[in-house]
XYZ file of C-alpha atoms in Angstrom:
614
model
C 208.957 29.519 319.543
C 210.711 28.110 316.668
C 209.265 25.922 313.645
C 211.039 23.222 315.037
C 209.365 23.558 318.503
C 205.875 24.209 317.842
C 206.242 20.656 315.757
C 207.547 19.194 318.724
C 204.917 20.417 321.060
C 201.912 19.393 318.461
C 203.406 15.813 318.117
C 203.146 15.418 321.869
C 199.721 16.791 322.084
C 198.826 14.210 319.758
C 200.464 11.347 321.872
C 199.091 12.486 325.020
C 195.643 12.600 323.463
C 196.086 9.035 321.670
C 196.870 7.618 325.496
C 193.599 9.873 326.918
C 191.869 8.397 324.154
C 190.494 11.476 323.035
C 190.767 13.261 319.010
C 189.592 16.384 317.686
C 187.718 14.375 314.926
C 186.765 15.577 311.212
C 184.398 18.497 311.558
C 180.752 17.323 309.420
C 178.108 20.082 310.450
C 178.647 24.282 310.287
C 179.547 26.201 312.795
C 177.291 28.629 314.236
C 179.575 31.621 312.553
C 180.271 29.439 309.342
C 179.718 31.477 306.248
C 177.140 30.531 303.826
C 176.292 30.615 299.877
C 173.376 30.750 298.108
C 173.342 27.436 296.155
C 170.293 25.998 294.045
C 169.511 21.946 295.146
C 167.127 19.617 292.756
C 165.751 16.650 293.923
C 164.029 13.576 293.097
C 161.693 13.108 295.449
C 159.757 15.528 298.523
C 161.759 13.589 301.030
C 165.263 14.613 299.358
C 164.190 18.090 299.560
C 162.982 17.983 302.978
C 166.418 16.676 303.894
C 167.997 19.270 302.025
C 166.117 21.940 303.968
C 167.244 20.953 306.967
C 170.641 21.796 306.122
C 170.048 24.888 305.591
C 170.424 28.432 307.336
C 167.712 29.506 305.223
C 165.478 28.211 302.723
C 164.733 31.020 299.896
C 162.222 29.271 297.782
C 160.922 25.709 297.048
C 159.611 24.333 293.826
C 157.407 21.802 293.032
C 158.048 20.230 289.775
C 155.717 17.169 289.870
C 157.498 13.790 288.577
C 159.873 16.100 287.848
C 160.963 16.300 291.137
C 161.578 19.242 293.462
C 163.985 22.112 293.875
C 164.889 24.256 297.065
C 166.894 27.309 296.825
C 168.561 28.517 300.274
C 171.556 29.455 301.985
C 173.789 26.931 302.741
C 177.125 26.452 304.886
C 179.983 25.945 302.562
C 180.900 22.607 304.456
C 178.185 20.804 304.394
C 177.720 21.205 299.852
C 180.002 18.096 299.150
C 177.584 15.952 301.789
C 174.560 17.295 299.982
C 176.222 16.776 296.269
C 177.106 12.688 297.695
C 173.396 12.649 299.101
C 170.917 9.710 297.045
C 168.321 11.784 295.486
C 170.204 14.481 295.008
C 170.150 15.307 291.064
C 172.221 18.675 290.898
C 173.959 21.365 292.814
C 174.105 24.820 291.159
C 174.650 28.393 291.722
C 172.706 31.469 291.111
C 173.182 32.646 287.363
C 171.945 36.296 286.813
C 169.651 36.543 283.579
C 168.822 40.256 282.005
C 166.360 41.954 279.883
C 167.401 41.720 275.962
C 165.685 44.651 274.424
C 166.986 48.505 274.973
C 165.475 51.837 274.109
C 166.350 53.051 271.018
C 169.103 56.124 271.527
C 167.762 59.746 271.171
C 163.951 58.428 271.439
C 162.381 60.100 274.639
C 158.600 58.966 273.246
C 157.122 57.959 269.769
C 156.458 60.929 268.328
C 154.628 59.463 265.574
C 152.349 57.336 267.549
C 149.354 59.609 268.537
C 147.858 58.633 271.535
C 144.304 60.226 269.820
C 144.679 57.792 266.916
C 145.113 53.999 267.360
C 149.051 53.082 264.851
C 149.454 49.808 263.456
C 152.889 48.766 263.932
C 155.164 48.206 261.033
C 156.054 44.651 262.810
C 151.966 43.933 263.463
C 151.376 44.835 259.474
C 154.840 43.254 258.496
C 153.697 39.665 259.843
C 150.280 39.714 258.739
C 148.751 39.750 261.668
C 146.767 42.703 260.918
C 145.148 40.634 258.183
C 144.006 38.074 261.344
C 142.745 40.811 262.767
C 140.215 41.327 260.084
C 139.049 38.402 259.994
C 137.780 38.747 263.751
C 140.745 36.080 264.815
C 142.013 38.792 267.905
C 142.734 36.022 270.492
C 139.587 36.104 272.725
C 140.139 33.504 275.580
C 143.461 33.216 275.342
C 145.835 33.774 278.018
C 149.723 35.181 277.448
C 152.103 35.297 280.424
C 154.720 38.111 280.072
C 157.957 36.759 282.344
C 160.069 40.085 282.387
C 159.914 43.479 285.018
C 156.340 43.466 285.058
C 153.319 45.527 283.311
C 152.432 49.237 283.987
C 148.870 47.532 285.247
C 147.468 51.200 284.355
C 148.554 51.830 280.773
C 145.346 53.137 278.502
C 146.414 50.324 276.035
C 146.997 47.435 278.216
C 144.778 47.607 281.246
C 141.070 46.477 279.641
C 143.501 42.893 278.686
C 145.022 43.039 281.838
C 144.527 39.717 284.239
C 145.685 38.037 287.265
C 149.572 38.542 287.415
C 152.155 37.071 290.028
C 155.654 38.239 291.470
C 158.981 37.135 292.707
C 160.800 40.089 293.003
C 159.604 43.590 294.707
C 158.315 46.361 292.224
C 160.623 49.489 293.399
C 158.661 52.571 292.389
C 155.139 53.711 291.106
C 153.966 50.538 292.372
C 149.744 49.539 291.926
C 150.537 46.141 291.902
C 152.859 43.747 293.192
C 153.607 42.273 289.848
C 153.518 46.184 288.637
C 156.488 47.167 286.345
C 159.246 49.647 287.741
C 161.389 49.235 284.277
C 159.606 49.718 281.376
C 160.857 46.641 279.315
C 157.922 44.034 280.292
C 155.239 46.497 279.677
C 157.148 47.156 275.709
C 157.053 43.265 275.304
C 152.918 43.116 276.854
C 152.310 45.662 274.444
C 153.851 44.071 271.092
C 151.961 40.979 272.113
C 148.378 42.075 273.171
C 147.984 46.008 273.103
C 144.409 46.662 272.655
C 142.642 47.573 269.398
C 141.178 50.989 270.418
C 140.895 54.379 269.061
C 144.463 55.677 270.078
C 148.189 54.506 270.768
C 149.281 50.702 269.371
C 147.506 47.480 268.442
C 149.155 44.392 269.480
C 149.501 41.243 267.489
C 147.116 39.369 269.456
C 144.418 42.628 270.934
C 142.010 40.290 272.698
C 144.401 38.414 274.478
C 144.711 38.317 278.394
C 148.031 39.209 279.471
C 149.121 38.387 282.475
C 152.163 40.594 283.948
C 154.945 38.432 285.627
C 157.523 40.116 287.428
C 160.771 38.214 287.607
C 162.927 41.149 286.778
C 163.863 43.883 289.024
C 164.374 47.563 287.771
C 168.250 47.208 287.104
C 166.768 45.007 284.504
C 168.480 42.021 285.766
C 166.885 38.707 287.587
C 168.058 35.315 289.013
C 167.365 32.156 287.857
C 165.699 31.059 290.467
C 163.575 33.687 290.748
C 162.582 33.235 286.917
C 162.005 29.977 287.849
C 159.586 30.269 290.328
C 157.481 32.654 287.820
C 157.691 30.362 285.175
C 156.541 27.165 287.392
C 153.767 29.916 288.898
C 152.681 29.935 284.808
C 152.599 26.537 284.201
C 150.440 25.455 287.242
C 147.571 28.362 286.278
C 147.489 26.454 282.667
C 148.326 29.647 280.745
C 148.797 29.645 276.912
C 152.170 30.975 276.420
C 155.057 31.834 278.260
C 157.168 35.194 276.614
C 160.864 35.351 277.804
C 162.369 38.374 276.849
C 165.770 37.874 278.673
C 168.797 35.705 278.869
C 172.126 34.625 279.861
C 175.108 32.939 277.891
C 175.323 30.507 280.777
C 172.832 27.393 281.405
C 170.571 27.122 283.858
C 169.543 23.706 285.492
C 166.190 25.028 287.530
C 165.289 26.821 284.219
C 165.696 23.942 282.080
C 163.524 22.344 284.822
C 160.742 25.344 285.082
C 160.839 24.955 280.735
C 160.564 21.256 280.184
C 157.620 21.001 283.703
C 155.915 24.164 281.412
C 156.359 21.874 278.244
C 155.107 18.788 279.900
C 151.979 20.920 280.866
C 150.833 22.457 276.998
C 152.695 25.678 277.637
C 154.034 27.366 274.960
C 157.538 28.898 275.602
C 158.687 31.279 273.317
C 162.116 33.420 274.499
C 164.724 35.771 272.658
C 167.973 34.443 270.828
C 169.892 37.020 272.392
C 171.858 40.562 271.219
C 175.463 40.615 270.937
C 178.042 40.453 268.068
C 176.264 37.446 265.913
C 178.395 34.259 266.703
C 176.852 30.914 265.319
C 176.153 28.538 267.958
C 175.855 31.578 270.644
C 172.359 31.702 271.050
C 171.373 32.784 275.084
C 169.218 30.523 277.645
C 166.524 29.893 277.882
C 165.909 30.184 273.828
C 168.918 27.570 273.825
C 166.887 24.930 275.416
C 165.441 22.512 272.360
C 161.954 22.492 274.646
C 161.663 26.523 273.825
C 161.209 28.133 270.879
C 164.007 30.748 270.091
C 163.613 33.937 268.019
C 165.770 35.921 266.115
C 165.061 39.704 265.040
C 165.089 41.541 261.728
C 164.822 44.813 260.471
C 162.342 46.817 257.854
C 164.120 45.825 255.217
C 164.033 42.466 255.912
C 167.533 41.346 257.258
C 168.725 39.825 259.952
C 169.067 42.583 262.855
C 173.329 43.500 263.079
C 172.785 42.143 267.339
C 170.262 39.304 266.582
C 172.191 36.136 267.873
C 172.824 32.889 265.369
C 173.010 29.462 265.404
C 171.456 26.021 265.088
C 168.549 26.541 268.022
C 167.158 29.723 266.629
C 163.718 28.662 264.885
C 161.973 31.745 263.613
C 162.730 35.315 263.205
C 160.172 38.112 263.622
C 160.654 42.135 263.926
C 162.739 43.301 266.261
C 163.858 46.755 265.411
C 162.908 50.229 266.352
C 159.438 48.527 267.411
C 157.133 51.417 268.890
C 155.566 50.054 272.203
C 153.469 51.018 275.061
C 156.041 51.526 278.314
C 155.334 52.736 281.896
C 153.672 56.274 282.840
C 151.002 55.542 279.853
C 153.982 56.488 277.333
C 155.303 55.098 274.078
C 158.879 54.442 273.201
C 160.919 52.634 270.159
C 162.865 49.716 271.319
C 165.189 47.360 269.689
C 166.116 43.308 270.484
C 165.149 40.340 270.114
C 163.276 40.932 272.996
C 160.721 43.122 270.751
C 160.450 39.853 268.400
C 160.013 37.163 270.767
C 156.226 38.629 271.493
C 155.814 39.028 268.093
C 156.005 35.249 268.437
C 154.211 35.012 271.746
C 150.910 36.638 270.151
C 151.163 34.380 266.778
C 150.847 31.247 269.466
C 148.210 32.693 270.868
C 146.474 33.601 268.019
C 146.833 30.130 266.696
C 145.488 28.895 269.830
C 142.462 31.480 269.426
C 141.995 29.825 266.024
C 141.355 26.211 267.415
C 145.511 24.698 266.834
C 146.612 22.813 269.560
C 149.736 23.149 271.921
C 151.142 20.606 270.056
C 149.957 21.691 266.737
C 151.275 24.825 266.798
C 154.974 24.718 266.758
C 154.659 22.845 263.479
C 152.568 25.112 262.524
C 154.817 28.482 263.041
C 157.542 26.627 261.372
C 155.364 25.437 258.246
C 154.371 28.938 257.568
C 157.208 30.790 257.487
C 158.406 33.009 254.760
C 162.153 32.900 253.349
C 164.148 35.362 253.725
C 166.927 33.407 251.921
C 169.116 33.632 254.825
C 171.499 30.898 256.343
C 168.962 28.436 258.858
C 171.123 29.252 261.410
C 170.521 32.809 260.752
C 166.575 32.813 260.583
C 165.599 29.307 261.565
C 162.537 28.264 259.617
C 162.055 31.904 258.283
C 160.006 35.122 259.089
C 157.027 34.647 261.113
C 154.113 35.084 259.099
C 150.692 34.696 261.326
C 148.274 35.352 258.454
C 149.474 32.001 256.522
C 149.734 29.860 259.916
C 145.714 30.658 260.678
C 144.718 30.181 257.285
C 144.944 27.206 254.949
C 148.903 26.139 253.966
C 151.656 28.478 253.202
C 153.390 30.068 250.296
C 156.507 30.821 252.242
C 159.188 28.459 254.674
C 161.301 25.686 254.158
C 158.754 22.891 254.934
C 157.239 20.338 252.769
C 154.157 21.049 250.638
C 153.569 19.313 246.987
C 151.896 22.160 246.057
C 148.222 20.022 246.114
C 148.587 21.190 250.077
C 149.876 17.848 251.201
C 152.151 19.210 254.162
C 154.520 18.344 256.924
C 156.583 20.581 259.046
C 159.334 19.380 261.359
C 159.143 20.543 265.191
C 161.573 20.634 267.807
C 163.374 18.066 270.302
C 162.051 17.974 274.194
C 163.810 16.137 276.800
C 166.913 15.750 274.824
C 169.300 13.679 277.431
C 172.537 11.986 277.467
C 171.553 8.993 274.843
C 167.731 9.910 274.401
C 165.873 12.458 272.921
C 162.091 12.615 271.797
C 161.560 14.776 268.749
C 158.576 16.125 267.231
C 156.737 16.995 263.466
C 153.446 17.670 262.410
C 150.875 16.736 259.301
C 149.991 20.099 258.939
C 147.173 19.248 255.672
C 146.245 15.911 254.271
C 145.465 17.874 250.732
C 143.593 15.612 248.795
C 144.832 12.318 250.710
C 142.782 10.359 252.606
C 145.590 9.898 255.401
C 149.256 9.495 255.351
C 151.977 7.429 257.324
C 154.124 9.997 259.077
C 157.764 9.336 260.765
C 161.201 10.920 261.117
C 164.747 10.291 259.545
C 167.507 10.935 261.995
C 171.306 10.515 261.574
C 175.035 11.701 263.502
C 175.188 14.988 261.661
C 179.420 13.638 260.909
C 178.260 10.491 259.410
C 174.976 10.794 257.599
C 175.605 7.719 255.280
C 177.089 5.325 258.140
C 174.313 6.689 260.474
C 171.031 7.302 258.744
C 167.517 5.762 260.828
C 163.995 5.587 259.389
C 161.639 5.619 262.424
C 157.475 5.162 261.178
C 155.137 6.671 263.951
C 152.112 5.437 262.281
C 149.078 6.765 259.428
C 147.243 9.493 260.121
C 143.842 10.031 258.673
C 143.886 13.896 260.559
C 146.599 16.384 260.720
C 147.999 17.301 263.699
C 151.132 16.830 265.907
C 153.154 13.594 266.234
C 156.124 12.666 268.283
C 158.983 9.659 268.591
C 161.348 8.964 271.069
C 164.946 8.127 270.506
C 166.782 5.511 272.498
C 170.273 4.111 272.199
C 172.152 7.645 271.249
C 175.662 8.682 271.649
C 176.534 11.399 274.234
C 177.992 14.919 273.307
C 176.449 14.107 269.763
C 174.492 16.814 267.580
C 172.018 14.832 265.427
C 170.159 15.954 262.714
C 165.968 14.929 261.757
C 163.710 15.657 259.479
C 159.689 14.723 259.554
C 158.191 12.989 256.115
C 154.791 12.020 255.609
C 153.714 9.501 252.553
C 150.587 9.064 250.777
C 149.178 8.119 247.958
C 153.020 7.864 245.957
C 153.828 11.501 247.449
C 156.856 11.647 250.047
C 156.839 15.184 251.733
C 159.825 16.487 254.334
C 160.097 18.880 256.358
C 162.958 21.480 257.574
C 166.056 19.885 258.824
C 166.124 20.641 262.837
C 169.219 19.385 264.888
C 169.643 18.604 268.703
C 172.772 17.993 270.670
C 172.641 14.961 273.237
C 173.923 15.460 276.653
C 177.498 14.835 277.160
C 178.607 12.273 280.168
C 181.244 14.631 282.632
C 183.869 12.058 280.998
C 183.462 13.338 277.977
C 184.684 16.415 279.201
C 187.584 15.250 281.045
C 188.668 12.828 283.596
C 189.896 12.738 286.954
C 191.631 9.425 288.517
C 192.698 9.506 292.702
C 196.332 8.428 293.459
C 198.334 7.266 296.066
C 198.423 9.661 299.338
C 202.259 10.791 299.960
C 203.807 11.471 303.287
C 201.553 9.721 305.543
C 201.560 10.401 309.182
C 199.497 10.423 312.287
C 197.666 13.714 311.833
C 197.983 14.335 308.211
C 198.337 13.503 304.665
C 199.468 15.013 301.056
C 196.543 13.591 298.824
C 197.076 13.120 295.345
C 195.348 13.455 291.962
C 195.598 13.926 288.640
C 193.553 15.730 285.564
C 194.587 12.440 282.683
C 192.464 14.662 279.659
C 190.729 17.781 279.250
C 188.339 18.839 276.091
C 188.650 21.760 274.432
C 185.094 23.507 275.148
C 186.270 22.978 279.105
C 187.835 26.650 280.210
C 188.658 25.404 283.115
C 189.016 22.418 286.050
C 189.094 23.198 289.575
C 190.366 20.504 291.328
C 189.230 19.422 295.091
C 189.554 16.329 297.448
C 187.014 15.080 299.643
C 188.222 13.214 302.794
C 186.025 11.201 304.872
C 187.297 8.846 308.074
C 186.039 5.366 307.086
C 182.622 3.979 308.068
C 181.343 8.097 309.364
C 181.187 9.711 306.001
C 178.547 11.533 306.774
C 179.975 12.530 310.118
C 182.917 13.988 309.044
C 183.544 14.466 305.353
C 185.829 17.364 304.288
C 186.152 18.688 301.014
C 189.830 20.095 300.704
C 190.563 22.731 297.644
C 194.006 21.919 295.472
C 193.767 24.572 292.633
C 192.828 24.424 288.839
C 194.176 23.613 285.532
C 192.761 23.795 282.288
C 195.407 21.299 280.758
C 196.244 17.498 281.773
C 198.343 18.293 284.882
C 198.509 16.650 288.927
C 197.432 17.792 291.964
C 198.141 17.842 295.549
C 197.039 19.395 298.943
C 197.864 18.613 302.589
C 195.167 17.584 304.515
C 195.745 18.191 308.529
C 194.057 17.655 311.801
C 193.395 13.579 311.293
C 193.201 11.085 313.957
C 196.171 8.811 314.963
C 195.967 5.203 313.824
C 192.813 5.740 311.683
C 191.547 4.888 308.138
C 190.380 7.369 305.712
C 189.069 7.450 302.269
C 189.311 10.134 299.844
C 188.847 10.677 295.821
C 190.205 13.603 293.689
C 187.392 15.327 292.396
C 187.144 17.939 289.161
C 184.694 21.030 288.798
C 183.759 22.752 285.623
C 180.679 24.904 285.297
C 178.669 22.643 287.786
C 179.691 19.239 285.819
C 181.442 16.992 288.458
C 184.257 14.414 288.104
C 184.977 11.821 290.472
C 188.161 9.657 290.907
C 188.000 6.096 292.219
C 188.125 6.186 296.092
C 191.809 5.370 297.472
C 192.192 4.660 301.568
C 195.191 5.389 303.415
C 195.840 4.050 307.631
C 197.736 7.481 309.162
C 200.233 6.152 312.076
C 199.629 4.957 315.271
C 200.914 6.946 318.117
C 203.982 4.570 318.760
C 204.798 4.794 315.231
């Protein structure tokens, strides 16, 4: 049959079914053989996620995230994600993003030779910290509780077991397996060990040796993990009120159910410490979750003191602790050297709970850390604050960081920013010592990092007459802006500052680029060109992809389509041809743009296709 006929014949299908009254319609729901995806749904409310669920072939996980609002994970028909994206309550749709282990076995190292499992080694990171010194002074971390989010721990290694508690697991442990949270890898059992290896008579002493550690296995032998499933382990941490959260892994792409398992362990008095990342140091590169302003990021260095040649930069990271050829307890009952920042993030993860062991708050001890540090004389976005040091941030002030002190141990440190949004952030400081002051008014100084002068805010939280943590929150920002703040506490004719700290405001999808619907083309009874147009694309976008969904007026839930048209990463139009519509029937559609889960949406345009007498 030629082109010619087959149009023929199809045109007077489509009259003989206008006079039957009859229409193939727009097709809303999956098919029984429709394909699926795994896609990642948060909600605001129980009753969005139950209505979620039920569109799915299978639901993987759920997560309850308090006011936070929920999250379900499942495997969804690829028809029915613009419906759920368009659905009230709906706050994001995401895929999977794979996170990995960021800490490697040092080359030609089968064991430590030079740790003797007869005689208990101090690590050259343990002594290099101070923490050693802590140790001394009977401040070993009894009571404390440190979860380990990585591959697990060997639950039957001489130097870990006696500080071993109740652990929890989202992935299966392959091989060798006691318990279900048991490690099949090697790297989560390296990271317990740094943090909280018992102080016995052989093998390695841990920074915090009287911690409980509590194995959770996110992280399946290839050393890789999903989000979700990280997720899920961290939000298991949060709910059993555990210290400190250790995240030894990462990914160069964000996560919006980690950001939401991070700021519900935040809102909760966890702790979350979690490696920079190892690649080629590029400033402003630093991996997720450390990237998150609600985490604390670490850096690694060396014995001599630098700045380890894979140990990530840029404006997040906040403290830098040791991180190579660290000598570690690892599955089997062995001992290996690794390297990454993954060896100096539980460096970290015992100082907090050490500090916690020493009577410092959740909310004192950020400040605290950052207070305490000692310089390195690196760039800030090299080592943040400076090199951990745990034996000045137990005892009394600090001869070493960037933080105010007048020397008569009036101090204030700077903290972090937490739920930093699109024009809102709340950012934090501390009055880490009154000195000889009675009290002290405390506040912040914030400003558009491009126009300090024009810019500049004083915001006054209030006196204090203890030391201890204090918080502001910011209203009324700019979107897509980094700002800078310092904390500053005055007393008595003294003005103390702490470390500048910057945060980056959410940008608005516009600010990325923009989308606008035109005017459908070739209209006729059963289909449609559709038309749209990219008007501006920002630099930092890679790339647009560029859909349509198409709805029949007044049943959008019935039968909206999403139709694909390509993708640009420049200022360009697009078209597709959208078929099978009814005769004589008004539609609606809008041209929509997709970049790394950031949506765009056009203004909705109808068009009437022709009548069957037309």
């Amino acid at each position: 049959m030629t082109d010619w006929a087959k149009q023929s014949s199809r045109r007077e299908l489509l009259r003989m079914l206008c006079v039957l009254g009859a229409g193939a319609g727009l097709v809303g729901e999956a098919s029984a053989a429709e394909s699926t995806e795994r896609r990642i749904v948060g909600t605001e409310s129980k009753s969005a996620a139950s209505a979620v669920k039920n569109r799915a072939e299978r639901v993987v996980r759920e997560l309850d995230l308090g006011d936070r609002g929920y999250v379900v994970v499942g495997d969804f028909p690829v028809s029915t994600e613009p419906s759920i994206q368009a659905r009230p309550g709906v706050r994001y749709v995401e895929t999977e993003t794979e996170f990995s282990v960021l800490g490697h076995e040092v080359e030609g190292q089968s064991s430590v030779e030079r740790v003797d499992v007869e005689r208990q080694v101090t690590p050259w990171g343990v002594d290099r910290i101070g923490a050693d010194t802590v140790h001394d002074e009977g401040v070993t971390g009894k009571e404390t509780h440190v979860a380990i989010i990585d591959t697990g721990i060997d639950s039957d290694h001489p130097d870990l077991k006696a500080n071993l508690g109740e652990g929890y697991a989202t992935v299966p442990c392959d091989d060798g397996c006691r318990r279900d949270w048991d490690d099949d890898h090697s790297h989560g059992t390296h990271c317990a060990g740094i943090a909280g290896a018992v102080s016995n008579s052989g093998g390695v002493v841990g920074v915090c040796p009287d911690t409980t550690l509590h194995g959770v296995k996110v992280i399946s032998a290839s050393g890789s993990g999903s989000a979700s499933s990280i997720a899920d382990g961290l939000v298991w941490v949060a709910d059993q009120g555990y210290d400190v959260a250790s995240l030894s892994l990462g990914s160069t792409s964000s996560s919006e159910i980690i950001h939401d398992a991070v700021k519900y362990a935040t809102d909760k008095g966890v702790v979350v410490v979690a490696a920079a990342g190892n690649e080629e140091p590029d400033e402003k590169s630093v991996h997720y979750p450390a990237a998150y302003p609600e985490a604390i990021a670490v850096g690694a260095t060396d014995d001599d003191d630098d700045l380890a040649d894979f140990s990530l930069t840029g404006d997040a990271v906040e403290i830098v602790a040791p991180g190579v050829r660290i000598p570690s307890t690892v599955i089997d009952g062995d001992y290996k050297y690794y390297s990454g920042t993954s060896m100096a993030t539980p460096h970290v993860t015992g100082a907090v709970a050490t500090l916690k062991a020493a009577g410092y708050s959740a909310d004192e001890i950020r400040g605290r850390l950052a207070s305490t540090t000692e310089d390195l004389g690196m760039d800030d976005d090299e080592q943040g604050n400076g090199l951990l040091n745990v034996d000045a941030a137990v005892g009394e002030g600090s001869d070493g960081g960037d933080d105010g002190d007048t020397g008569d141990g009036f101090a204030v440190s700077t903290g972090g920013a937490t739920d930093v949004e699109k024009t809102s952030a709340t950012i934090t400081g501390s009055l880490d010592s009154l000195g000889e002051q009675s009290a002290a008014t405390v506040g912040f100084e914030y400003w558009d990092v491009d126009d300090e002068d024009g810019t500049k805010e004083t915001v006054d939280v209030g006196e204090r007459s203890e030391t201890g943590a204090f918080e502001t929150t910011l209203d009324g920002l700019s979107s897509d802006t980094t700002y800078a703040f310092v904390a500053f506490a005055v007393a008595g004719g003294e003005r103390v500052t702490g470390r500048q700290t910057d945060f980056t405001t959410g940008a608005n999808p516009t600010d990325l680029f923009s989308i606008e619907t035109g005017e459908p083309e070739d209209v006729e009874e059963d289909e449609a060109d559709l038309v749209g147009y990219v008007t501006s694309v920002d630099g930092r976008v890679e790339e647009v992809v560029t859909v349509f969904d198409c709805w029949e007026k007044g049943d959008k839930s019935g039968t909206l389509r999403r139709v694909e048209a390509g993708d640009t990463d420049d200022p360009d139009d697009f078209d597709e041809e959208v078929e099978d519509l009814e005769p004589d029937t008004t539609y609606v559609y809008v041209a929509v743009g997709i970049s790394d889960d950031v949506e765009v949406r056009g203004e909705p345009v109808e068009f009437e296709t022709q009548g069957c007498d037309d």
